[in-house]
Amino acid sequence: MTFSRDLAMRALDTARVRGATYADVRYVRREVEQMAVRNGHIDSVTGSEDVGFAVRALTDGAWGFAASQLLTLPEADRVAALAVEIAQASALVKRADVRLAAAPAPRATYRTPIEIDPFAVPLSERLDLLLRADTAMRAAAELRTTRSSAEISREEKVFASTDGAYVDQTLFETGCGIEAEAVGDSEMQRRSYPNSGARHQNTGGWEFVIKQDLVGNAPRIAQEARALLTAKPCPADVRMTVILSGNQAALQVHESCGHPIELDRALGSEAAYAGMSFLTPDRLGSFRYGSEQVNIQIDSLSPGGLGTFGYDDEGVPGSKGWAVREGLFVGYLMSRETAARLGLSSNGTMRADGWGRLPLIRMTNVSLMPGRWTLDHLIADTDDGIYMDTNRSWSIDDRRLNFQFGTEIAWEIKGGKKGEMLRNATYTGITPEFWGSCDAVCDDSDWVMWGTPNCGKGQPGQVAHTGHGAAAARFRNVRVGVVQ
Amino acid sequence: MAVSQQSAVLGETALRAATQKALAAAKGDEVEVLVLSRDLGLTRFANSEIHQNMRIASADIRVRVVRDKRVATVWTNRLDDDGIQRAARDASEKALVSPENPEWGGLPGVSSYPRVDAFDDETATTTPERRARLVGVICDPSFERKLRAAGYVSTTVTEVAVANSHGVWAYQPATIAEAQAVVLGEAGSGYGGRLDARIGAIDAEAVSREAIDKALRAQNPRELPAGDYEVVLEPYAVADIVEFLGEALTGLALEEGSSFVGGRFGERVTGEAVTMIDDPLDRHCLPQAFDFEGARSERVTLIERGAARAVVYDSQTAARNKARNTGHAYFSSEAYPYPLHLRLEAGTASREELIRGVKRGLLITRFWYTRWVHPLRTIVTGMTRDGVFAIENGEVAFPVRNFRFTQSYHEALGATIALEKDLLLQRIDRFTYGFDTGFCRVPAIRLGSFTFTGTTQY
C-alpha cells in the first residue's frame, strides 16, 4: 500500500472528467515518536504512522474535499468523484464563484536540512536523556511532579494539481522540554524549559535536542518552581514598564500579530470559530500597528522554524516578506483564493494538518525582527519595571484586540537591576496600543526561533506548527497584575 | 447510488478481526488494542455561503504492549494485515527497550457492558446535498437580512473497539449530528447550536432563528465598565465552566495537587444548588458504555448539593492512588482520566424567570478563548462573545460590548442563585481536535457575582 504518481494522476483525471475546473491531490505519510517521563518513570513511549491522501476539487465555482487512507487506484477514483459531488452540493449555497490567483506550477523536491536523523538515535538513548533530566530536577528541589518529553517526526508529502504542479517534500521536526511543579499551601507553581506547553520544537534533527541541554538546565528550573511558592505576588492592577522574555514575546507575536494577519480571518472565513481580525483589508498599508521599533516578518525560508518548508499545500513556493514594517501594517498571510480577492498573489501559507484535513492559511514563521539592545543593557536602562518569562496563560478576543497573558515567572526591575522574583504575573492590553508602546527590542544575541507546535484553527480542528523568531522586548505603561 | 451515500461503517466483525490480528502479533505480558474509526461529513459556511465542504473517513488502531512493566504504544492507520502486524511488532520491540515503570497498574479485566443505542442510520447516510440544504436554512435568512452567517452542519459516524489479552472485547458504533451558527451584523453577533445523535432531531430553523434574533438584538452595543456583575449565563457559557471544573475533578489532578477538591471531600466547594455528575450512560448525552481501555464506565457524582464527593479514574491513576477505576480513560498515551459525559443538574426556573430575578446584571451568551490562569484556584480568563446584554429590573435592556473575565469558576458557582429547568447538550470543546468524545448537558444559570476584568472595542 504505497503512494504513486499514477495514483495522483488518476485522482486528478477523474476529478477533471467528473467536472472539476481545478483539482489537487495531496498525499501525506507522517511518522511520529513521542517519549515522556513523569516522576522518574517512563510515562509513555508512543510511535505512530498516519498515511492517506485527499482530493480538493473546484466545480461549479465551489469547493469539495474528500480524503481516504486507502492508497489504491479505485479509491483514487472514488475519492475524486466524491470531492466533485461535494463541490456540486457546495454550489447550492453560493454567493460568488471561487477564483484562484495565478501561481507557478513547480515540479520540485524539498527536504529539511538535518545533521542527526532523529529516528537513527536509539530509543534507549533518547529515553536516557529524559530520565537524566528528570533525575536532575528531582535532586535539585522538592517537587510534586516532574515531566520531561521529546517528540520527533518525519512527514513525507506529495502535492499535485491540474495546473501541472508536482512537489515532493520531506520535513523533519524535533522537540523537547522539561517541567517542574511544586505544590504548597493553596499554591501550585510550574516552571518549564526551554518553553512552556511541554516542549520547544524546530524543523531539524536531534542536534536541536542536544543544543537545549535539558539536563544542565533542570536544577535551575526545579529550584525556580520551588522558590515561586513563596515568591512575592505580582503587583495588582498597576500600569508599569514590562520586559517580555523572547519566548513570551514570541507567543505575543503569534496571538496578536500572526493570527490577525491571516487573510481568511480578515475576510470572515473563520468567523464561526477562530474568529476574525481587526486588521481588515482597508487597513493594509495605512494602519499603524505598533511603534517604529516593531518589524514583523512573514518567512518560510529561514532554517529551523516550524514554518519552514519548500512549498505550501497549494504548491506555492516558500517566501519572505513583511507583515509590519517600522510599525505599519503592510502584509497578510495569503492563499491563492484569498489573494485573488485583493488582486494579489499567494505568499505560500496554506497548510493542512495531515492528509485528512483541508489546507488553511496558517502562520509560517512570523517573527519579531531583532532590534539594537542586549538584554543586559535593556534591563540596565529600565528604572522600574517587571521582566516576565515563559508563558503560563494566554487568551485573546475573537478579533485579536483584547489580550491577557500570564507568565510562569517574573522579576522586579529596580534601578536597572533584576530584583526579587514574582509569582502569578499577568498583563493585559489592546493589541495596537500595546505594540505602540514598544520602545525597544533586543538584538541577535537574544533572538531565538521559537516554535509553537499547538496552534489551533478550523472546523474540524487542525493543529499547526508555527515558528516565531523573537528577542526580549520592552513595553511602557502596561496594565499588570489581574490576579494575585 | 451516489458516492456520497456510501457509509463507511467498518462493523463489529471486521474490527474484532483486526484487533485479534494485533493481539496475536504482539509479544507481551499484557496487550491492548484500541480502534477509533470516524467518517465525518462536514459542511462549513461563512459570509452566508458554503466555503469548505468535506468528507473524511479515517480509522486508527492503537497497540499497547506491556513486557515486565515496560510499556510502549504504537498507532497506525494502516488496517491491512501488514500494517497491523507491523504496529504490533513495533510496540513489542519498543516495550523491550523502554525502562520498567514500577507504577504500572495493569490493564482492565473483562466487564459486562450495558447496551447503548447511539446509532442512527439516517445520520450515517446523510448526503452533502442534505447538509447543504440545512446550511441554506441558516444562511439564506441571514443573507436576506443583510447579516452574515458562519458555522457548520456535520454528520459523523464513529466506531470504538477495545480488545485486550485479558479477554476484554468492547465495541460501540455511534452517530453525531450537529449544527452551529454565528450570525454577524455590522456591530454585534449572535449564536445558536444544536447537537444530537440523529440528524432528524437537528432543527436548523431553530438554530437560524436563535442566532439571527440574537444578532439583531446585539447591534450597536454600549460600553459598560469592567467589574463584578450579577449574571445569567446561557448554557453555552455554562458548558465552559463545567468543562474546566471537569478537568480538575480527576484522579490525576488530585494526585498532582492541582485540584480544588484536594483534601476537601465532604466540604462545600460550590453553592448548594449545584450537583455535577458524570453519567456515561445518560441516553441524552451521546452515551458510551466503556472507556478507551475497555473498562465499564460508571456514573460518578462529582459534586453533590455543593459538596465535593468524588473524582474519576482510569486504570493507571486508580492503581497509583489505590482508588477504584471508574472507567474514565481517555485515549492519550499518558494516563489522563476525564469525565466525558458531564451533567450539571437542572433547577426549576425558566430562562425568563432567571432573568426576571436580576435587578442589575448581565446576560451572557458564550465564553471564548478561555484558559487556565491558576488551575488550583480554578481561575480562568476568557472573553464573552456573540451577545452580551444588560439586565435592568428583570428585563433585557440593551446590548453591551464584550468583556474579559478573570474568575475562579468554582467560586462563581459558590454564588449560584438558580438554575434553569432545561438542559442543553453540547460538546466539550477541548476534545475537538481528537476523536468525537466529550459531551455535557447543562442549564442556564444565575450567579450572584462574576468578575469582569477588562473590555474590548466591540
Short mmCIF file of N, CA and C in Angstrom, two decimals, chain B residues 266-351:
data_model
loop_
_atom_site.label_atom_id
_atom_site.label_comp_id
_atom_site.label_asym_id
_atom_site.label_seq_id
_atom_site.Cartn_x
_atom_site.Cartn_y
_atom_site.Cartn_z
N GLY B 266 -16.40 16.11 50.99
CA GLY B 266 -17.42 16.31 52.01
C GLY B 266 -17.64 17.78 52.34
N GLU B 267 -16.67 18.63 51.95
CA GLU B 267 -16.82 20.06 52.23
C GLU B 267 -17.56 20.77 51.10
N ARG B 268 -18.13 21.91 51.42
CA ARG B 268 -18.82 22.73 50.44
C ARG B 268 -17.79 23.40 49.52
N VAL B 269 -17.87 23.17 48.21
CA VAL B 269 -16.94 23.82 47.26
C VAL B 269 -17.68 24.72 46.27
N THR B 270 -19.01 24.56 46.19
CA THR B 270 -19.83 25.44 45.33
C THR B 270 -21.12 25.75 46.09
N GLY B 271 -22.02 26.46 45.42
CA GLY B 271 -23.33 26.71 46.03
C GLY B 271 -24.12 25.41 46.19
N GLU B 272 -25.05 25.42 47.13
CA GLU B 272 -25.80 24.19 47.44
C GLU B 272 -26.68 23.74 46.29
N ALA B 273 -27.02 24.64 45.41
CA ALA B 273 -27.89 24.27 44.29
C ALA B 273 -27.15 23.46 43.21
N VAL B 274 -25.83 23.34 43.39
CA VAL B 274 -25.02 22.72 42.33
C VAL B 274 -24.77 21.24 42.59
N THR B 275 -25.22 20.42 41.64
CA THR B 275 -24.88 19.00 41.64
C THR B 275 -24.34 18.67 40.26
N MET B 276 -23.12 18.13 40.24
CA MET B 276 -22.45 17.84 38.97
C MET B 276 -22.10 16.36 38.91
N ILE B 277 -22.52 15.73 37.84
CA ILE B 277 -22.40 14.28 37.72
C ILE B 277 -21.73 13.94 36.40
N ASP B 278 -20.91 12.90 36.39
CA ASP B 278 -20.52 12.34 35.10
C ASP B 278 -21.32 11.07 34.91
N ASP B 279 -22.10 11.05 33.84
CA ASP B 279 -23.07 9.96 33.63
C ASP B 279 -22.90 9.39 32.22
N PRO B 280 -21.95 8.45 32.06
CA PRO B 280 -21.66 7.93 30.72
C PRO B 280 -22.84 7.26 30.04
N LEU B 281 -23.83 6.84 30.82
CA LEU B 281 -24.97 6.13 30.22
C LEU B 281 -26.19 7.03 30.03
N ASP B 282 -26.03 8.31 30.28
CA ASP B 282 -27.14 9.25 30.05
C ASP B 282 -27.54 9.18 28.58
N ARG B 283 -28.75 8.69 28.32
CA ARG B 283 -29.13 8.44 26.92
C ARG B 283 -29.32 9.73 26.15
N HIS B 284 -29.39 10.85 26.85
CA HIS B 284 -29.50 12.13 26.15
C HIS B 284 -28.13 12.78 25.93
N CYS B 285 -27.06 12.10 26.32
CA CYS B 285 -25.72 12.72 26.28
C CYS B 285 -24.75 11.87 25.46
N LEU B 286 -25.23 11.34 24.33
CA LEU B 286 -24.41 10.52 23.45
C LEU B 286 -23.61 9.49 24.27
N PRO B 287 -24.33 8.54 24.86
CA PRO B 287 -23.73 7.66 25.87
C PRO B 287 -22.65 6.73 25.32
N GLN B 288 -21.78 6.33 26.21
CA GLN B 288 -20.77 5.33 25.87
C GLN B 288 -20.60 4.40 27.08
N ALA B 289 -20.68 3.10 26.83
CA ALA B 289 -20.75 2.14 27.93
C ALA B 289 -19.39 1.82 28.52
N PHE B 290 -18.32 2.12 27.80
CA PHE B 290 -16.98 1.75 28.27
C PHE B 290 -16.00 2.84 27.90
N ASP B 291 -14.86 2.82 28.59
CA ASP B 291 -13.87 3.85 28.29
C ASP B 291 -12.88 3.35 27.24
N PHE B 292 -11.84 4.13 26.97
CA PHE B 292 -10.92 3.78 25.87
C PHE B 292 -9.91 2.71 26.26
N GLU B 293 -10.06 2.16 27.47
CA GLU B 293 -9.31 0.96 27.86
C GLU B 293 -10.22 -0.25 27.99
N GLY B 294 -11.49 -0.06 27.67
CA GLY B 294 -12.44 -1.17 27.76
C GLY B 294 -12.99 -1.39 29.16
N ALA B 295 -12.74 -0.47 30.08
CA ALA B 295 -13.33 -0.60 31.42
C ALA B 295 -14.76 -0.07 31.37
N ARG B 296 -15.65 -0.67 32.12
CA ARG B 296 -17.03 -0.22 32.16
C ARG B 296 -17.08 1.18 32.78
N SER B 297 -17.74 2.10 32.10
CA SER B 297 -17.79 3.49 32.58
C SER B 297 -18.90 3.64 33.61
N GLU B 298 -18.54 4.17 34.76
CA GLU B 298 -19.51 4.29 35.85
C GLU B 298 -20.00 5.72 35.99
N ARG B 299 -21.21 5.85 36.47
CA ARG B 299 -21.74 7.16 36.84
C ARG B 299 -21.06 7.60 38.14
N VAL B 300 -20.54 8.82 38.15
CA VAL B 300 -19.85 9.33 39.33
C VAL B 300 -20.44 10.69 39.70
N THR B 301 -20.90 10.81 40.93
CA THR B 301 -21.36 12.12 41.42
C THR B 301 -20.13 12.89 41.91
N LEU B 302 -19.80 13.96 41.21
CA LEU B 302 -18.57 14.70 41.49
C LEU B 302 -18.81 15.74 42.58
N ILE B 303 -19.89 16.49 42.42
CA ILE B 303 -20.28 17.50 43.41
C ILE B 303 -21.76 17.28 43.70
N GLU B 304 -22.09 17.14 44.98
CA GLU B 304 -23.48 16.87 45.35
C GLU B 304 -23.98 17.96 46.27
N ARG B 305 -24.97 18.69 45.81
CA ARG B 305 -25.52 19.83 46.57
C ARG B 305 -24.40 20.70 47.15
N GLY B 306 -23.43 20.96 46.30
CA GLY B 306 -22.36 21.88 46.66
C GLY B 306 -21.15 21.24 47.32
N ALA B 307 -21.25 19.98 47.72
CA ALA B 307 -20.14 19.34 48.43
C ALA B 307 -19.33 18.45 47.49
N ALA B 308 -18.00 18.52 47.63
CA ALA B 308 -17.13 17.67 46.81
C ALA B 308 -17.34 16.21 47.21
N ARG B 309 -17.57 15.34 46.24
CA ARG B 309 -17.86 13.95 46.56
C ARG B 309 -16.81 12.97 46.01
N ALA B 310 -16.42 13.13 44.75
CA ALA B 310 -15.56 12.11 44.13
C ALA B 310 -14.90 12.68 42.89
N VAL B 311 -13.91 11.94 42.39
CA VAL B 311 -13.29 12.26 41.11
C VAL B 311 -13.27 10.98 40.27
N VAL B 312 -12.93 11.13 38.99
CA VAL B 312 -12.93 9.96 38.10
C VAL B 312 -11.50 9.44 37.91
N TYR B 313 -11.40 8.14 37.61
CA TYR B 313 -10.11 7.48 37.45
C TYR B 313 -10.09 6.62 36.20
N ASP B 314 -8.89 6.42 35.68
CA ASP B 314 -8.65 5.37 34.70
C ASP B 314 -7.83 4.28 35.39
N SER B 315 -7.38 3.30 34.61
CA SER B 315 -6.71 2.16 35.24
C SER B 315 -5.42 2.59 35.96
N GLN B 316 -4.65 3.47 35.35
CA GLN B 316 -3.34 3.78 35.91
C GLN B 316 -3.41 4.75 37.08
N THR B 317 -4.23 5.79 36.98
CA THR B 317 -4.34 6.70 38.13
C THR B 317 -5.01 5.98 39.29
N ALA B 318 -5.93 5.07 39.00
CA ALA B 318 -6.57 4.30 40.07
C ALA B 318 -5.52 3.44 40.79
N ALA B 319 -4.68 2.76 40.01
CA ALA B 319 -3.68 1.89 40.61
C ALA B 319 -2.67 2.69 41.42
N ARG B 320 -2.23 3.82 40.86
CA ARG B 320 -1.22 4.62 41.56
C ARG B 320 -1.75 5.18 42.87
N ASN B 321 -3.05 5.45 42.90
CA ASN B 321 -3.61 6.12 44.07
C ASN B 321 -4.51 5.19 44.90
N LYS B 322 -4.40 3.90 44.61
CA LYS B 322 -5.17 2.89 45.36
C LYS B 322 -6.66 3.24 45.40
N ALA B 323 -7.14 3.65 44.26
CA ALA B 323 -8.55 4.00 44.12
C ALA B 323 -9.22 3.01 43.16
N ARG B 324 -10.53 3.09 43.06
CA ARG B 324 -11.25 2.20 42.15
C ARG B 324 -11.32 2.84 40.76
N ASN B 325 -11.04 2.04 39.73
CA ASN B 325 -11.13 2.53 38.36
C ASN B 325 -12.59 2.79 38.03
N THR B 326 -12.93 4.03 37.72
CA THR B 326 -14.32 4.36 37.41
C THR B 326 -14.62 4.25 35.91
N GLY B 327 -13.61 3.88 35.11
CA GLY B 327 -13.85 3.71 33.67
C GLY B 327 -13.90 5.03 32.93
N HIS B 328 -12.89 5.86 33.16
CA HIS B 328 -12.86 7.17 32.51
C HIS B 328 -11.55 7.42 31.77
N ALA B 329 -10.97 6.37 31.22
CA ALA B 329 -9.72 6.54 30.47
C ALA B 329 -9.97 7.29 29.17
N TYR B 330 -9.08 8.19 28.86
CA TYR B 330 -9.06 8.86 27.56
C TYR B 330 -8.09 8.06 26.68
N PHE B 331 -7.94 8.44 25.42
CA PHE B 331 -7.08 7.63 24.55
C PHE B 331 -5.68 8.20 24.36
N SER B 332 -5.31 9.15 25.21
CA SER B 332 -3.95 9.67 25.14
C SER B 332 -2.97 8.59 25.60
N SER B 333 -1.70 8.77 25.24
CA SER B 333 -0.70 7.77 25.62
C SER B 333 -0.46 7.78 27.12
N GLU B 334 -0.49 8.97 27.72
CA GLU B 334 -0.31 9.07 29.17
C GLU B 334 -1.67 8.84 29.85
N ALA B 335 -1.62 8.37 31.09
CA ALA B 335 -2.85 8.20 31.85
C ALA B 335 -3.50 9.57 32.03
N TYR B 336 -4.73 9.70 31.60
CA TYR B 336 -5.37 11.01 31.62
C TYR B 336 -6.88 10.80 31.73
N PRO B 337 -7.38 10.47 32.92
CA PRO B 337 -8.82 10.27 33.06
C PRO B 337 -9.57 11.58 32.86
N TYR B 338 -10.78 11.49 32.36
CA TYR B 338 -11.58 12.69 32.16
C TYR B 338 -13.06 12.33 32.21
N PRO B 339 -13.86 13.16 32.86
CA PRO B 339 -15.31 12.94 32.80
C PRO B 339 -15.84 13.40 31.46
N LEU B 340 -16.31 12.48 30.65
CA LEU B 340 -16.66 12.79 29.25
C LEU B 340 -18.16 12.91 29.02
N HIS B 341 -18.97 12.74 30.07
CA HIS B 341 -20.43 12.87 29.94
C HIS B 341 -20.95 13.66 31.14
N LEU B 342 -20.55 14.90 31.20
CA LEU B 342 -20.84 15.73 32.36
C LEU B 342 -22.27 16.27 32.33
N ARG B 343 -22.84 16.35 33.50
CA ARG B 343 -24.17 16.96 33.60
C ARG B 343 -24.22 17.84 34.84
N LEU B 344 -24.63 19.07 34.63
CA LEU B 344 -24.94 19.96 35.75
C LEU B 344 -26.45 19.85 35.91
N GLU B 345 -26.86 19.36 37.07
CA GLU B 345 -28.28 19.05 37.24
C GLU B 345 -29.15 20.30 37.12
N ALA B 346 -30.32 20.12 36.53
CA ALA B 346 -31.22 21.24 36.28
C ALA B 346 -31.83 21.77 37.56
N GLY B 347 -32.28 23.01 37.48
CA GLY B 347 -33.06 23.59 38.57
C GLY B 347 -34.53 23.57 38.22
N THR B 348 -35.24 24.61 38.61
CA THR B 348 -36.69 24.62 38.38
C THR B 348 -37.16 25.86 37.62
N ALA B 349 -36.23 26.78 37.33
CA ALA B 349 -36.64 28.07 36.75
C ALA B 349 -36.67 28.00 35.22
N SER B 350 -37.50 28.84 34.64
CA SER B 350 -37.43 29.05 33.20
C SER B 350 -36.33 30.09 32.93
N ARG B 351 -35.93 30.23 31.66
CA ARG B 351 -34.91 31.23 31.32
C ARG B 351 -35.42 32.63 31.71
#
